[in-house]
Tab-separated table of C-alpha atoms and ligand atoms in Angstrom:
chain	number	residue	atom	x	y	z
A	15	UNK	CA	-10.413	-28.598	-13.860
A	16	UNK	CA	-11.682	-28.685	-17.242
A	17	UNK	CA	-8.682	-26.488	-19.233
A	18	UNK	CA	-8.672	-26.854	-23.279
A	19	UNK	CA	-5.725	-25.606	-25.327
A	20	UNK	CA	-6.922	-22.294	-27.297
A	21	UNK	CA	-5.665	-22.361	-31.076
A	22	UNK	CA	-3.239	-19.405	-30.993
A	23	UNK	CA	-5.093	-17.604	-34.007
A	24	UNK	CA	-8.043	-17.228	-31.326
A	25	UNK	CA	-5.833	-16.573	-28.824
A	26	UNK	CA	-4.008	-13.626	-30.838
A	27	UNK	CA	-7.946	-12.311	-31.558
A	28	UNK	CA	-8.813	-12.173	-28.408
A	29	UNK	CA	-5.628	-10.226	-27.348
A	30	UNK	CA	-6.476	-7.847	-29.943
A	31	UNK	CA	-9.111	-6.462	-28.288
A	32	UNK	CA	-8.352	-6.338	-24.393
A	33	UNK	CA	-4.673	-6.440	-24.727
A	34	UNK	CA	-2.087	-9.435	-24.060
A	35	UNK	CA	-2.102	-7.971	-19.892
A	36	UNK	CA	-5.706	-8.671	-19.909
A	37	UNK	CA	-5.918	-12.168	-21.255
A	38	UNK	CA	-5.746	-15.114	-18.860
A	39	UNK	CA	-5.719	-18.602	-21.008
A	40	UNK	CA	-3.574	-20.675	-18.792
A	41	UNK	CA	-4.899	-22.846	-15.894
A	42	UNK	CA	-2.871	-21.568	-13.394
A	43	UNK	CA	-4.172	-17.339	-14.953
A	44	UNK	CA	-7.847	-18.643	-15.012
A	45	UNK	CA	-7.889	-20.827	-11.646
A	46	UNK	CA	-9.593	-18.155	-9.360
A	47	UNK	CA	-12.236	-17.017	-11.932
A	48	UNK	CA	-12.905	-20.763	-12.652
A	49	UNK	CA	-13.759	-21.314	-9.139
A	50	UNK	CA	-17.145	-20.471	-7.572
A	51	UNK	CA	-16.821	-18.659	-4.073
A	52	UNK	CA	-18.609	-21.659	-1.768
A	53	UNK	CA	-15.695	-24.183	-3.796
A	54	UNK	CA	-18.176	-26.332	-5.064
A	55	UNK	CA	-18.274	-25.812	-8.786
A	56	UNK	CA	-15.149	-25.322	-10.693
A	57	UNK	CA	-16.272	-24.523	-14.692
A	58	UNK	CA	-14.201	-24.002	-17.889
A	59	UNK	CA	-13.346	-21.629	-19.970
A	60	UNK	CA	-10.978	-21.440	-23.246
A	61	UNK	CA	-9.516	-17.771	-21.481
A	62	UNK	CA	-10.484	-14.950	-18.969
A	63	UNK	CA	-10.782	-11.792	-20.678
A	64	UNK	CA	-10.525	-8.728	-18.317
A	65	UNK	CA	-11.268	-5.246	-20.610
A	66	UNK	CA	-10.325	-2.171	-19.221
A	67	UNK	CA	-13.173	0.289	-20.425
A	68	UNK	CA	-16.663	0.060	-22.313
A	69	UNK	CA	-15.020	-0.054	-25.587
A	70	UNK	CA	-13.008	-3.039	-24.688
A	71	UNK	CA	-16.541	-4.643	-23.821
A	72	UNK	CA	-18.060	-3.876	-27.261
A	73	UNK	CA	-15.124	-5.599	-28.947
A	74	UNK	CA	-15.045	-8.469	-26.676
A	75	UNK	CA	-18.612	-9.271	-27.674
A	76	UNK	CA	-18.003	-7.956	-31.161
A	77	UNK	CA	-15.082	-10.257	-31.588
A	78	UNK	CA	-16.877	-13.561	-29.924
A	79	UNK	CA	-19.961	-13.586	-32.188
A	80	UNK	CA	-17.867	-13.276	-35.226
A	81	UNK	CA	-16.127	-16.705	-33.941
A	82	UNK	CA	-18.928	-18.109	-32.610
A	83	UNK	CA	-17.810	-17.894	-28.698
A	84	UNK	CA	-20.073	-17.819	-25.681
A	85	UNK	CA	-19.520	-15.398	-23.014
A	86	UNK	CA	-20.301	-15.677	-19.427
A	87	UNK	CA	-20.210	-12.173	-17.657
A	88	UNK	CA	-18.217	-12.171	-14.063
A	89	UNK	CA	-18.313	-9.924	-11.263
A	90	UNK	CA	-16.801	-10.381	-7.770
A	91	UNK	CA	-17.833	-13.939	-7.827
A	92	UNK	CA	-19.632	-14.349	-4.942
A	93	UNK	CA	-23.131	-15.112	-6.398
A	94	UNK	CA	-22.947	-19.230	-4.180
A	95	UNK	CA	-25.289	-20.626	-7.372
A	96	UNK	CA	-22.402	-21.034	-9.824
A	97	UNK	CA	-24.368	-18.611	-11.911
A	98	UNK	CA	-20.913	-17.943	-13.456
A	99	UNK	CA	-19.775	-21.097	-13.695
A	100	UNK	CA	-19.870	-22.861	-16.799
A	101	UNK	CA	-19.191	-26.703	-15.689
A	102	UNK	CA	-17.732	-28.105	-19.214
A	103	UNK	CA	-17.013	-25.156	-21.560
A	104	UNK	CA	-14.758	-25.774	-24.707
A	105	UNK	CA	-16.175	-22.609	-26.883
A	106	UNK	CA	-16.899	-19.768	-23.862
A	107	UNK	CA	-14.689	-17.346	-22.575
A	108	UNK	CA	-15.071	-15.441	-18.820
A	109	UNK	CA	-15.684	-11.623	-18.792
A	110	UNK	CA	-14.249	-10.297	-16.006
A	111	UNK	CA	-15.274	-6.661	-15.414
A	112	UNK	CA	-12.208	-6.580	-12.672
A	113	UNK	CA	-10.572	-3.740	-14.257
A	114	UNK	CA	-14.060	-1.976	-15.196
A	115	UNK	CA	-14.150	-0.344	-11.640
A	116	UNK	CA	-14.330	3.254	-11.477
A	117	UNK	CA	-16.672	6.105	-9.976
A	118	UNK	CA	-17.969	7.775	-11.981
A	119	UNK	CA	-19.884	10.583	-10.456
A	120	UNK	CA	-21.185	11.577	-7.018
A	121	UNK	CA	-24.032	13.824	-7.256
A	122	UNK	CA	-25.317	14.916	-3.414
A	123	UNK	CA	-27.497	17.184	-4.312
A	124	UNK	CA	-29.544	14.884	-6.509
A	125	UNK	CA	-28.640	11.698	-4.433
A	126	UNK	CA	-26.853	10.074	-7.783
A	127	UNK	CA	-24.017	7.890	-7.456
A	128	UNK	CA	-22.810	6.054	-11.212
A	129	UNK	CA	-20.219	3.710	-11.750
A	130	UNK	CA	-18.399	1.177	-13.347
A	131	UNK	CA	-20.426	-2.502	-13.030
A	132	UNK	CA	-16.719	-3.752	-11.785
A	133	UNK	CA	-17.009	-1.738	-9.114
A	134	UNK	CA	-17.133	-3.137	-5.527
A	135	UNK	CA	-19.868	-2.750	-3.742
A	136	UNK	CA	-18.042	-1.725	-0.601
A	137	UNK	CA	-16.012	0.769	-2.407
A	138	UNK	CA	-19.480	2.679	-3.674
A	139	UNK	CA	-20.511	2.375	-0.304
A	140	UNK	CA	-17.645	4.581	1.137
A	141	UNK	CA	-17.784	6.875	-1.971
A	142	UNK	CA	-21.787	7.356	-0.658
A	143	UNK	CA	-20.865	7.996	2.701
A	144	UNK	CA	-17.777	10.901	2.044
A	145	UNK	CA	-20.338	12.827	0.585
A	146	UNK	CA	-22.727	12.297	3.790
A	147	UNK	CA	-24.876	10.384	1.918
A	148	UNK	CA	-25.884	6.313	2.054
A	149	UNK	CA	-26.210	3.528	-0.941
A	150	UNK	CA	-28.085	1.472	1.474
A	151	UNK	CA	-27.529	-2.461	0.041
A	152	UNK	CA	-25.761	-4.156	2.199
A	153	UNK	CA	-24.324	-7.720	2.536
A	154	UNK	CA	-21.784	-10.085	3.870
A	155	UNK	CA	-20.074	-9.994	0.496
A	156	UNK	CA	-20.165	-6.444	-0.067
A	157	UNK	CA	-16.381	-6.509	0.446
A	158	UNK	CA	-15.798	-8.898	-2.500
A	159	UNK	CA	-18.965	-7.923	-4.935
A	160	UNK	CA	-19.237	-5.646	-7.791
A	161	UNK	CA	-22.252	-3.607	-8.156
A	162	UNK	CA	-22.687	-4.654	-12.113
A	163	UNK	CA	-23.134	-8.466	-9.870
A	164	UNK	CA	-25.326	-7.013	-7.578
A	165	UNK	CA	-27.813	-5.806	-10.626
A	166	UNK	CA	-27.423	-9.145	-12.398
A	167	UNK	CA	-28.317	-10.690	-9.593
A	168	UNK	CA	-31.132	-8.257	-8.174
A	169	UNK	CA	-29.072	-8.628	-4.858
A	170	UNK	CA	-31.812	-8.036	-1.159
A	171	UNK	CA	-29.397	-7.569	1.551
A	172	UNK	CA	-30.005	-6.940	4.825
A	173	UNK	CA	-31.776	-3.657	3.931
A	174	UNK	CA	-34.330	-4.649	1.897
A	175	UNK	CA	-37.043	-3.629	4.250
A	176	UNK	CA	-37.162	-0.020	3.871
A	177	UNK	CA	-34.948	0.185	0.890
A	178	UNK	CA	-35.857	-2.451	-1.905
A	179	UNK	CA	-33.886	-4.600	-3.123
A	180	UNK	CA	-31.306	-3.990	-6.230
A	181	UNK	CA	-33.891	-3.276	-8.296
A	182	UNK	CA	-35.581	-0.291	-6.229
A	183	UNK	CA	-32.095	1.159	-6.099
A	184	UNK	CA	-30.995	1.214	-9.500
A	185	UNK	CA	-32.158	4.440	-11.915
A	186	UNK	CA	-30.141	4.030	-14.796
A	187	UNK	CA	-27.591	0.743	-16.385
A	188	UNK	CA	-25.426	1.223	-18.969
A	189	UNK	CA	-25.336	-2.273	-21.164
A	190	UNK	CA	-23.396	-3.871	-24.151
A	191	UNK	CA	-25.914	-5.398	-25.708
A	192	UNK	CA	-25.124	-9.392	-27.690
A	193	UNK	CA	-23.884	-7.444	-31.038
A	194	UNK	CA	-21.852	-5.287	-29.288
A	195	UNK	CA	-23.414	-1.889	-29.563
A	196	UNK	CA	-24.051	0.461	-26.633
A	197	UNK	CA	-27.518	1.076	-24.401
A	198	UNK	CA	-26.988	3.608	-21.869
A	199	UNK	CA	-30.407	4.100	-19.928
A	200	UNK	CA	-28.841	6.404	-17.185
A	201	UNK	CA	-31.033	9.567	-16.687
A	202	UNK	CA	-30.942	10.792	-13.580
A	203	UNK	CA	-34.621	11.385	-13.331
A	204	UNK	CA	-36.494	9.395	-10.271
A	205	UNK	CA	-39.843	10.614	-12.001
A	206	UNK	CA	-39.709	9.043	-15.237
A	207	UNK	CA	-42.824	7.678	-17.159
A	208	UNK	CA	-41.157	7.651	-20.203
A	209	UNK	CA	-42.224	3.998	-22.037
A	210	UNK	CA	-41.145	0.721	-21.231
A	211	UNK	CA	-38.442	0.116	-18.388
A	212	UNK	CA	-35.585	-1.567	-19.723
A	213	UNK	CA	-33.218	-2.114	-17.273
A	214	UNK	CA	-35.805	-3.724	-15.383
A	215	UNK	CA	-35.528	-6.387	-17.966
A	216	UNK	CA	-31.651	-6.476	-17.395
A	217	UNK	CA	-32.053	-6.266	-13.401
A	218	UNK	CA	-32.139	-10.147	-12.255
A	219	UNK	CA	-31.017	-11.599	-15.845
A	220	UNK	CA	-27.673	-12.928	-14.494
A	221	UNK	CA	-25.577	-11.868	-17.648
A	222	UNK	CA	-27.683	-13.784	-20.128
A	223	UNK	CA	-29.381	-11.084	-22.114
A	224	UNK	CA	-25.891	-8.101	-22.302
A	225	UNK	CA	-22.908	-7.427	-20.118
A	226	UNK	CA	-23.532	-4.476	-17.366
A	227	UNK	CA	-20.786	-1.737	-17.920
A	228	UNK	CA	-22.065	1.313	-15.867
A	229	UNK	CA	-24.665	1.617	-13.241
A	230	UNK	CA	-26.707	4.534	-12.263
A	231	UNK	CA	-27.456	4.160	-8.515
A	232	UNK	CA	-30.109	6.141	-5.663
A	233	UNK	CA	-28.607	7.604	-2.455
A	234	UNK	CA	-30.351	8.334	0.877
A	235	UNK	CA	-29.042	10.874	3.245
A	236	UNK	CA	-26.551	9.172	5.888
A	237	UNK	CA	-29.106	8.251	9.135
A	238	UNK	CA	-27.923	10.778	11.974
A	239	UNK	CA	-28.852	8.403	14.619
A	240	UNK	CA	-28.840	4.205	14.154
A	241	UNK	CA	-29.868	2.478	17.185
A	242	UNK	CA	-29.717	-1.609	17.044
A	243	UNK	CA	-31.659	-3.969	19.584
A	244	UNK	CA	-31.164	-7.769	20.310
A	245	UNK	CA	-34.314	-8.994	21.982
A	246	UNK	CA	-35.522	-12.215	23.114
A	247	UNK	CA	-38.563	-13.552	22.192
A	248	UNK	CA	-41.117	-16.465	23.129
A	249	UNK	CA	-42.027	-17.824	19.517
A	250	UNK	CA	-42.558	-16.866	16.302
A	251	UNK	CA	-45.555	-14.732	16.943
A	252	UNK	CA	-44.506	-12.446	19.295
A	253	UNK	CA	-41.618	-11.635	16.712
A	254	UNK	CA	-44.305	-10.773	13.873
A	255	UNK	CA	-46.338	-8.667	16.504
A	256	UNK	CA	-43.068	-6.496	17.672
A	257	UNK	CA	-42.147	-6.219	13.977
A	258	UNK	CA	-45.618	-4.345	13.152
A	259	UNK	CA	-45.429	-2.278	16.131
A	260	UNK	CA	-42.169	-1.198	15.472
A	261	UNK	CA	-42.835	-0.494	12.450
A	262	UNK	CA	-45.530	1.759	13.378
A	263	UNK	CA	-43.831	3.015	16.057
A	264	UNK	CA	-40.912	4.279	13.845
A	265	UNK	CA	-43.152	5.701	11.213
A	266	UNK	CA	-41.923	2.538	8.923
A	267	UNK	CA	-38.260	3.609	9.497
A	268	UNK	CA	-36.880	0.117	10.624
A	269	UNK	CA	-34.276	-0.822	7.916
A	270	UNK	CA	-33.141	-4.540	9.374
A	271	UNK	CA	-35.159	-7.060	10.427
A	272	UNK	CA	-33.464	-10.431	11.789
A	273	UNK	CA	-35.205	-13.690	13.124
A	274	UNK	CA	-32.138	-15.963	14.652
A	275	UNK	CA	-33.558	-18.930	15.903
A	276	UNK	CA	-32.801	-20.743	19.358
A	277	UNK	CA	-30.996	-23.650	17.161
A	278	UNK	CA	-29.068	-21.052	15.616
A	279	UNK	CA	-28.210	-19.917	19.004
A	280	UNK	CA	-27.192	-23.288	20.145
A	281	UNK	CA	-24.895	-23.874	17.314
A	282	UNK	CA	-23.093	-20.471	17.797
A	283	UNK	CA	-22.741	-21.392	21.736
A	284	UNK	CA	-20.919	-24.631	20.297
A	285	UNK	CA	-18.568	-23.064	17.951
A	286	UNK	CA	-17.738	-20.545	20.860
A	287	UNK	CA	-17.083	-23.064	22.931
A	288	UNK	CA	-14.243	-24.631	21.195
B	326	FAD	C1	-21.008	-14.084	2.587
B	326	FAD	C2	-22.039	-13.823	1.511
B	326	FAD	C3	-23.217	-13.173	1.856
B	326	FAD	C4	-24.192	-12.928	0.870
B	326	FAD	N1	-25.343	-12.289	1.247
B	326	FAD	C5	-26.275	-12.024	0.306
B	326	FAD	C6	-27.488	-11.336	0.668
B	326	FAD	O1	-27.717	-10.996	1.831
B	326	FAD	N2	-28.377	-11.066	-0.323
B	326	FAD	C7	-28.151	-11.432	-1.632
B	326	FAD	O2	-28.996	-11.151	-2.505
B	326	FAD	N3	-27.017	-12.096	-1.989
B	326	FAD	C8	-26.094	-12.401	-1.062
B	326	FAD	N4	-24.952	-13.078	-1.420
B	326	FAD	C9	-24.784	-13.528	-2.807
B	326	FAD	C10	-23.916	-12.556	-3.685
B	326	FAD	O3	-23.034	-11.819	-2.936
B	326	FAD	C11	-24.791	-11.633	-4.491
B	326	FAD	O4	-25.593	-12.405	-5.343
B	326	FAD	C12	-24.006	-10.608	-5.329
B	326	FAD	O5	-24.954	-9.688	-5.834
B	326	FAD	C13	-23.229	-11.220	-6.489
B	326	FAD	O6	-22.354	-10.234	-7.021
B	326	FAD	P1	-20.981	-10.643	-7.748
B	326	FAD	O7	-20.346	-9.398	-8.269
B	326	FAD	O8	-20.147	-11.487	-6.870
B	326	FAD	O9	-21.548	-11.484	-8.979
B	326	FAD	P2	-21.020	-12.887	-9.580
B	326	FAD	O10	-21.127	-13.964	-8.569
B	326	FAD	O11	-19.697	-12.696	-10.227
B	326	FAD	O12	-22.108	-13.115	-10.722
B	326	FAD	C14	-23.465	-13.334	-10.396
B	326	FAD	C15	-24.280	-13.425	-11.698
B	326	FAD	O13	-24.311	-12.162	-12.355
B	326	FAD	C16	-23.694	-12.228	-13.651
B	326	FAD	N5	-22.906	-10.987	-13.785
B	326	FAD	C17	-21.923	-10.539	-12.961
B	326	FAD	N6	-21.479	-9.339	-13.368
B	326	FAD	C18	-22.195	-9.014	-14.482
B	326	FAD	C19	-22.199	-7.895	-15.371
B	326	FAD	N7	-21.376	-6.852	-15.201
B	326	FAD	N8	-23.069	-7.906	-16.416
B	326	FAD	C20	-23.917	-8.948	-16.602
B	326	FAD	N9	-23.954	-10.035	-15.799
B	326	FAD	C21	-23.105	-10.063	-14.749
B	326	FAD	C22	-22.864	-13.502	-13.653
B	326	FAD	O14	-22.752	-14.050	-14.950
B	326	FAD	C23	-23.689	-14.399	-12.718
B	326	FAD	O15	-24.756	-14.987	-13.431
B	326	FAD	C24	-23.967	-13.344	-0.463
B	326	FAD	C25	-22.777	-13.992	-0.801
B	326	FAD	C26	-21.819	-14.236	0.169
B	326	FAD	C27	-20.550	-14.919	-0.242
């Protein structure tokens, strides 16, 4: 692991602004956030900084271009492209939005959910469905994620079909921009022709252009009835051909989608096998 000593008079900066409980500089402190999730790429960093609220952001970036240090944004870490990782880093620091996590709002009579960008993606999920309602992206990770990730990465899913991916979900991000000042784009309007969309810009941009702080997310109402089918199919074809007449059957309301292949199939038998 690439781990370089950090002079103390940066070190004593950087406390400054999150706080000496949300500084990580040693390798032992940084080791997890170091680490992509697959455990193929393992960067550096001169120190983890987690900040607690928005504020804690600003001066995190505020402080880092005054001394000239990169930043690279993390969420729950799962992204598997070491998007995250920076592989040889003597002048970067890790922004963990860990502790950035809160709900902030669930609104079911618009169908609004905002939160933190540290938020898991899981936990937004459950927030969603005690209100009766559902933030429909789903994945395997969704346990481990945060949502400000999710938008970084325009996350698909296994929903994507009849809900979009990240992008088509998202109405509003809340962003520290690189010098540190605030751009809140959360407006709770779905109709909105108002000018240029800028969080579309920030959608997909995997932490290079601000860091994510809030999010501003759409929810469905909760399906009353779900109904899954596992069917077995000659070839390729035939799958295409049931997939249009279902969805015409359902009036477009098929949500998931799955091809599994026979060698798939094969390989599963194997593992269940031993
Ligand atoms: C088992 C498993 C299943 C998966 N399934 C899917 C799937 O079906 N579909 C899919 O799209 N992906 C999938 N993924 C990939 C991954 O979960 C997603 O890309 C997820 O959106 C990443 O979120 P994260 O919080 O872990 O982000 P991280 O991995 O921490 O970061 C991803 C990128 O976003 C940036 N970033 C993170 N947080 C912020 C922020 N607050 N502000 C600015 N930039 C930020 C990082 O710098 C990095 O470039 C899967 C991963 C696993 C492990």
């Amino acid at each position: 692991m690439t781990v370089h000593g950090i002079p103390p008079e940066i070190l004593n900066a950087l406390e400054g602004t999150v706080g000496k409980s949300g500084v990580a500089a040693d390798a032992a402190g940084m080791a997890k956030y170091l680490l992509d999730w697959s455990g193929d790429h393992r960067g550096g960093a001169l120190a983890v900084l987690k900040p607690a609220s928005v504020s804690e952001v600003q001066a995190v970036v505020r402080l880092c271009g005054t001394l000239g240090l990169g930043i690279i944004p993390l969420g729950g870490n799962t992204g598997l492209v070491a998007g995250a990782i920076d592989i040889d880093s003597r002048s970067a620091v890790v922004v963990s939005l860990e502790r950035l996590n809160g709900i902030r709002l669930v609104d079911a009579d618009n169908f609004i959910l905002q939160a933190d960008a540290g938020c898991i993606l899981q936990h937004i999920k459950d927030a969603a469905e005690a209100q009766d309602c559902l933030f429909p992206l789903a994945l395997g990770a969704q346990g481990s994620c945060q949502i400000g990730g999710n938008a970084a990465s325009n996350a698909g899913g296994t929903n994507v079909l009849r809900y979009g991916m990240a992008r088509d979900l998202i109405l509003g991000l809340e962003v520290v921009l690189p010098d540190g000042e605030l751009w809140s784009g959360f407006s709770g309007l779905r109709k909105d022709n108002r000018g240029y969309d800028l969080k579309q810009l920030f959608i997909g941009s995997e932490g290079t252009l601000g860091i994510i702080t809030g999010v501003e997310l759409k929810l469905f109402p909760k399906p009353t009835r779900v109904e899954t089918a596992y069917l077995g199919l000659a070839s390729f074809e035939a799958a295409i051909t049931l997939f249009r007449q279902a969805r015409r059957a359902s009036s477009d309301l098929i949500s998931a989608f799955e091809i599994i292949g026979s060698e798939c199939i094969d390989l599963a038998r194997l593992i269940d096998a031993d």
